[in-house]
Coordinates of C-alpha atoms in Angstrom, one line a residue:
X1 CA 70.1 108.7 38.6
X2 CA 70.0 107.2 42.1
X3 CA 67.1 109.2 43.8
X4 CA 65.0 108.6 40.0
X5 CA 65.8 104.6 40.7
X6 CA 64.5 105.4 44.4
X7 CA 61.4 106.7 43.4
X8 CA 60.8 104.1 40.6
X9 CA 60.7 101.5 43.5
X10 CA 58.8 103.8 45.6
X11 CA 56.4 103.8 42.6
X12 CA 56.3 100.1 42.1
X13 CA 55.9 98.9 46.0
X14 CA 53.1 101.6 46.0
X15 CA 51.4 99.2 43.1
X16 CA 52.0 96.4 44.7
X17 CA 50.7 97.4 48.1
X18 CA 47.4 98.8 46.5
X19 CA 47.5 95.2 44.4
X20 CA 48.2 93.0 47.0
X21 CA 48.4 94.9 50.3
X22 CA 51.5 95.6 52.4
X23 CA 52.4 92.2 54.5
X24 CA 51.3 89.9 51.4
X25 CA 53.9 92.1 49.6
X26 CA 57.0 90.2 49.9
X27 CA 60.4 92.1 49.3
X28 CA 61.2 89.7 46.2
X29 CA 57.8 90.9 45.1
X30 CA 59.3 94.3 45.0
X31 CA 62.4 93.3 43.4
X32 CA 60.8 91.6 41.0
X33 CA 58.5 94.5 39.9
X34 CA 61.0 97.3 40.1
X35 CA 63.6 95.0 38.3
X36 CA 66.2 95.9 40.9
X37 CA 69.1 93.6 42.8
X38 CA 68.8 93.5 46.7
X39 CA 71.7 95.2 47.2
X40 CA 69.9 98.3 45.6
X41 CA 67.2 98.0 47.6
X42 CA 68.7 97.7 50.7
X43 CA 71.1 101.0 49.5
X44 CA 67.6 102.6 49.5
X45 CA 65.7 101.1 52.4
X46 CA 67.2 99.4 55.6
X47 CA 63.3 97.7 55.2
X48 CA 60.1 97.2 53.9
X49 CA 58.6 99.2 57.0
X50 CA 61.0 102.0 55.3
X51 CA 59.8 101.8 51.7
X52 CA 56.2 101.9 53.6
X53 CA 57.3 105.1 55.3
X54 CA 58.4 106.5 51.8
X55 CA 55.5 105.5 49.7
X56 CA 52.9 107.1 52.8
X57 CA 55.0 110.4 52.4
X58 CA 54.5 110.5 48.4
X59 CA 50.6 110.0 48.9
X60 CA 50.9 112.9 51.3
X61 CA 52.7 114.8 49.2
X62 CA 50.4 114.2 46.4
X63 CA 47.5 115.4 48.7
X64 CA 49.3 118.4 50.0
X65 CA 50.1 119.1 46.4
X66 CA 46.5 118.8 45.3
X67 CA 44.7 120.6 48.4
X68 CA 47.6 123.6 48.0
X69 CA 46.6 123.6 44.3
X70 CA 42.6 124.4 45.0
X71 CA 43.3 127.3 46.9
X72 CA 45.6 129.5 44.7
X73 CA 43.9 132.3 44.0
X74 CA 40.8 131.2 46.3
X75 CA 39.7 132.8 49.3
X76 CA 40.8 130.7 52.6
X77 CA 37.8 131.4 54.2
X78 CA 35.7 130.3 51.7
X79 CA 33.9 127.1 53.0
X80 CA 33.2 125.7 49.8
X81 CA 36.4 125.7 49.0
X82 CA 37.4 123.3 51.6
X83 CA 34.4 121.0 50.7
X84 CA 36.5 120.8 47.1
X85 CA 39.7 120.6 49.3
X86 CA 37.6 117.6 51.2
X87 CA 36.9 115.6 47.7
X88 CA 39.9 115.6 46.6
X89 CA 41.6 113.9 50.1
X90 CA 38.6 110.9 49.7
X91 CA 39.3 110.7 46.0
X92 CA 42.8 110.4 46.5
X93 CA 42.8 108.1 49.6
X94 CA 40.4 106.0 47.5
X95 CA 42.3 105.8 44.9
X96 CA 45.2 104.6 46.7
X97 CA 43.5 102.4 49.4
X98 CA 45.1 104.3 52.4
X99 CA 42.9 103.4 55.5
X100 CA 43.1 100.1 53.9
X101 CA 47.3 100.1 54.0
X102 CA 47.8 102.2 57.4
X103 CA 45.5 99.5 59.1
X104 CA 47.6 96.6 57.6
X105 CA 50.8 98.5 58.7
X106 CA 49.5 98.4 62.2
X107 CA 49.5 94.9 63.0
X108 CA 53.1 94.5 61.7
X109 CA 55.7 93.5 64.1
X110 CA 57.8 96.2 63.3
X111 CA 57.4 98.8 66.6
X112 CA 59.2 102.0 64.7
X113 CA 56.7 101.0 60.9
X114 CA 53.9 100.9 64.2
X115 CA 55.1 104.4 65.9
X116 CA 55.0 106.4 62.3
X117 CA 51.5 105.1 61.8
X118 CA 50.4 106.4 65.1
X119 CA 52.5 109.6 64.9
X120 CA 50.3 110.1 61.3
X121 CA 46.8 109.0 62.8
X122 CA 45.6 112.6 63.3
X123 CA 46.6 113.9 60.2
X124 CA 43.8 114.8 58.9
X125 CA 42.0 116.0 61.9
X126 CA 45.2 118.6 62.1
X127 CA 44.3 119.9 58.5
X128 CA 41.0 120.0 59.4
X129 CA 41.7 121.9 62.6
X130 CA 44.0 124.7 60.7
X131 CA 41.3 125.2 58.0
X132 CA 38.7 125.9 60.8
X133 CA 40.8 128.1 61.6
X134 CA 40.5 130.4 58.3
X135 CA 37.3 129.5 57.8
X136 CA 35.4 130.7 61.0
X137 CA 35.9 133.5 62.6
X138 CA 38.1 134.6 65.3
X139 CA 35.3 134.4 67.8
X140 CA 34.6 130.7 67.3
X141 CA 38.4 129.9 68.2
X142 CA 37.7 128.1 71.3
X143 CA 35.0 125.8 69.8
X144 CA 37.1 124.6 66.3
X145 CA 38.8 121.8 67.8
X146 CA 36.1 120.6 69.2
X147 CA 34.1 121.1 65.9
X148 CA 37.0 119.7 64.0
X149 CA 37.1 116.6 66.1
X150 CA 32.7 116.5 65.2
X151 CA 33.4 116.5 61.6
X152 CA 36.3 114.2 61.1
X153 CA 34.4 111.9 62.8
X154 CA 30.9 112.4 61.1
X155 CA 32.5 112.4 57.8
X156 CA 34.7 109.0 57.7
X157 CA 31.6 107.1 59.8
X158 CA 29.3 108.9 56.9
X159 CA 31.9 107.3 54.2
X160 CA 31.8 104.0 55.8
X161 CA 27.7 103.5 56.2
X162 CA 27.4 104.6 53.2
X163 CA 30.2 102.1 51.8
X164 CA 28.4 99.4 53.5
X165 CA 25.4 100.1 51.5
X166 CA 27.3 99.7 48.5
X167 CA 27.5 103.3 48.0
X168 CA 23.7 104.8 47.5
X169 CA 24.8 108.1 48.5
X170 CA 28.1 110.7 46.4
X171 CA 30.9 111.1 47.9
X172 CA 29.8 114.7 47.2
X173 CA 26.3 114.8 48.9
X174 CA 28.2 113.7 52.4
X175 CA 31.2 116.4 52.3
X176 CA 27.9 118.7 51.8
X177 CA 26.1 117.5 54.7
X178 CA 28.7 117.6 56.9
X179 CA 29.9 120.8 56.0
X180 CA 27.2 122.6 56.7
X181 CA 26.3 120.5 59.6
X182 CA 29.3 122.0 60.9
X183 CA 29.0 125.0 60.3
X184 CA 25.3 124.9 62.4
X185 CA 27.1 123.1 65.6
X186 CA 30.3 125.7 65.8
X187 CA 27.2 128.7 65.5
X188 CA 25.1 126.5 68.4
X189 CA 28.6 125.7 71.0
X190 CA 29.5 128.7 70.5
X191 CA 26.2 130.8 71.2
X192 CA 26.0 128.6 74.5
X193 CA 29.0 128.3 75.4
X194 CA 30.0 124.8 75.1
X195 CA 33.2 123.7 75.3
X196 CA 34.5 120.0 75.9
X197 CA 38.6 120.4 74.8
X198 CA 40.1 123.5 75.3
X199 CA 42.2 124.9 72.3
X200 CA 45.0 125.1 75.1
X201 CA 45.2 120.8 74.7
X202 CA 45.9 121.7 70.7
X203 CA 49.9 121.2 70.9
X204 CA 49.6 117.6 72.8
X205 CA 46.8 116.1 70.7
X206 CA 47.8 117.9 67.1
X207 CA 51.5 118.2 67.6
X208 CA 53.0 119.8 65.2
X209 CA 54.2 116.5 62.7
X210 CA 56.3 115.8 59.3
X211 CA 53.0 115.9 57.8
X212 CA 51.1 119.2 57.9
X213 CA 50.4 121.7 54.8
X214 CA 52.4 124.3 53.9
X215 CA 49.5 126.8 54.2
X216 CA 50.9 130.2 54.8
X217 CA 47.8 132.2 56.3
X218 CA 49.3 136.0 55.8
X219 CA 50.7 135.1 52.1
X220 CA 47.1 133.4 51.2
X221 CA 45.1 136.9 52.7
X222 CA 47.4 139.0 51.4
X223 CA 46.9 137.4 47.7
X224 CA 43.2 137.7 47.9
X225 CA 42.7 141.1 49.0
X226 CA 45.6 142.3 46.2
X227 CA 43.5 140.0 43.2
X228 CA 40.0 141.9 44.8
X229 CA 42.3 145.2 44.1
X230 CA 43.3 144.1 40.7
X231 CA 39.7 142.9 39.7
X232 CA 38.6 146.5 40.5
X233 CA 41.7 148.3 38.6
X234 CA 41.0 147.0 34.9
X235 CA 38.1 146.3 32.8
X236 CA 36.2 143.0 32.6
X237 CA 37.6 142.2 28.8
X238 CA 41.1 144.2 29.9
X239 CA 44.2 141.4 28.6
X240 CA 46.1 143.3 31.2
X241 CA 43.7 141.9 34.2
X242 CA 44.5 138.3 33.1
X243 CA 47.9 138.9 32.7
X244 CA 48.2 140.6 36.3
X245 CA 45.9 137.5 38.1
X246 CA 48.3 134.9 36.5
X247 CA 51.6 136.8 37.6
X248 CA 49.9 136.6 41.1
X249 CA 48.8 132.7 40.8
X250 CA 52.3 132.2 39.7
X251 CA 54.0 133.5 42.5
X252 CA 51.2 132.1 45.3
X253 CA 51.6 128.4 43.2
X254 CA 55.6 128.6 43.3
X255 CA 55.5 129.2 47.2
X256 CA 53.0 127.0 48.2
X257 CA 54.0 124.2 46.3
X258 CA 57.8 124.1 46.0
X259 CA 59.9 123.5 49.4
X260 CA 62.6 125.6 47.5
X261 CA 60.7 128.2 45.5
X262 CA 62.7 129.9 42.4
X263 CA 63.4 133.2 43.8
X264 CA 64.9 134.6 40.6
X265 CA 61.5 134.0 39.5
X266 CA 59.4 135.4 41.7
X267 CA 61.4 138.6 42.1
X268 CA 60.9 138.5 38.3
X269 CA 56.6 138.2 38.7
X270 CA 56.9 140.8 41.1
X271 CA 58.5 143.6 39.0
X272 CA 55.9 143.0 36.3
X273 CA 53.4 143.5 39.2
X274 CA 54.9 146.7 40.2
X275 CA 54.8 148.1 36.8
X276 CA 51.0 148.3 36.6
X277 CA 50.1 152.1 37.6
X278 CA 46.2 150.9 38.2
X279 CA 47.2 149.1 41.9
X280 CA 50.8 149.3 42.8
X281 CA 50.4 152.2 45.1
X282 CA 47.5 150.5 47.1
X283 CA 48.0 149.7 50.9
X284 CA 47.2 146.3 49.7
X285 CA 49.9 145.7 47.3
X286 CA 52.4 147.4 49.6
X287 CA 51.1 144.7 52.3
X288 CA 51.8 142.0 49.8
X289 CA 55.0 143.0 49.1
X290 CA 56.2 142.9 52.7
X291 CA 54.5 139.5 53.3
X292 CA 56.5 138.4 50.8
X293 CA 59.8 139.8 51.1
X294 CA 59.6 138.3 55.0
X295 CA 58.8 134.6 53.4
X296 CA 62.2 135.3 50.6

């Protein structure tokens, strides 16, 4: 009952600062709107610059959610996938003002509201960074910070012209351009040799924060080369090839997007797995299965 009280005024101040913005959001607005004494409040929040911190971590969550979500069953590597990953962050940050609240959180007076903001300013230049990382190949290592850096940066400057000019341009169109954009400058540094931050300055400028997705790189390989096995094992119209692909979304969606994944349940999805003759003696199911047992 308590934490389903917390999140209602979570819920609430997260209307209000999209309404009204944070510091012309009063804490008797917040009251008011969740219908709650003080005293509550303050049992949940020593202050606003706390209910902030808690309504910054749901939008994230809701992001992380949402990103995770695209790439079940999807090939990490594939680099329109991350352009889909991409649309969803803008829509979502639109949706919920974000740049608009972190920069109103910044000029507060409250130093540790000020020192979360700036611990959460790279963000999304650290997602960025670790999809580079599946994305490109292993050669192109020392150049994806770099690139990661060139994108971010295109991309929100892109999203702000653009906004200027009352929008002329999708959303769409400029997550396109700068994708491939990107993928032309990595190819270009990298055939030259040019280098301006080493991948060694990673750990001080993208430290590892509160904030980064659970994106398990051996789990999310080893999924996609078992669904290529499956896709080969049965027939097009086969029932049992849909049933086997939603037994292995199942398991990838329960890891990737629960911090305490049902374990009963997935040991459960993988028996039915290991009673289809067509692929459960493949190298690539046995490879699955270890990944996973090392992540239960």
């Amino acid at each position: 009952m308590i934490n389903k009280r917390k999140e209602q005024v979570i819920q609430k101040a997260h209307e209000l600062f999209i309404e009204k913005g944070y510091h012309a959001t009063s804490i008797q607005d917040i009251l008011n709107h969740s219908r709650i004494s003080k005293g509550s409040f303050y049992n949940y929040f020593p202050s606003k610059g706390d209910l902030f911190k808690a309504v910054f971590t749901s939008i994230h969550d809701q992001l992380e959610e949402g990103r995770n979500g695209l790439l079940i069953g999807q090939d990490p590597s594939d680099i329109d996938i991350f352009a889909k990953q991409v649309q969803l962050v803008m829509k979502i940050n639109k949706k919920n003002k974000l740049l608009q609240l972190v920069e109103d959180a910044l000029v507060s007076n409250d130093p540790d509201l000020i020192t979360f903001i700036k611990k959460t300013k790279f963000t999304l230049l650290t997602w960025v960074h670790e999809r580079f990382l599946h994305i490109f190949s292993e050669d192109k290592k020392p150049y994806l910070l770099d690139g990661a850096i060139i994108f971010t940066g295109i991309l929100q400057h892109m999203l702000q012209i653009n906004s200027a000019m009352n929008e002329v341009i999708t959303s769409q169109q400029i997550i396109n351009y700068c994708t491939t954009l990107i993928q032309t400058i990595v190819e270009d540094v990298s055939e030259k040799g040019i280098q301006l931050i080493s991948p060694d300055h990673v750990g001080k400028l993208l430290p590892v924060a509160e904030f980064t997705d659970f994106f398990n790189n051996d789990l999310s390989f080893a999924t996609v080369s078992l669904k290529k096995i499956i896709d080969k094992s049965f027939a097009a119209d086969d029932p049992s090839l849909s049933n086997a692909l939603k037994l292995l979304y199942f398991i990838q969606e329960e890891i990737m997007n629960n911090k305490e994944p049902r374990e009963f349940l997935i040991e459960s999805a993988l028996l039915s797995l290991k009673m289809c003759p067509q692929f459960n003696e493949t190298k690539e199911f046995a490879h699955y299965q270890t990944v996973l047992s090392a992540m239960l």
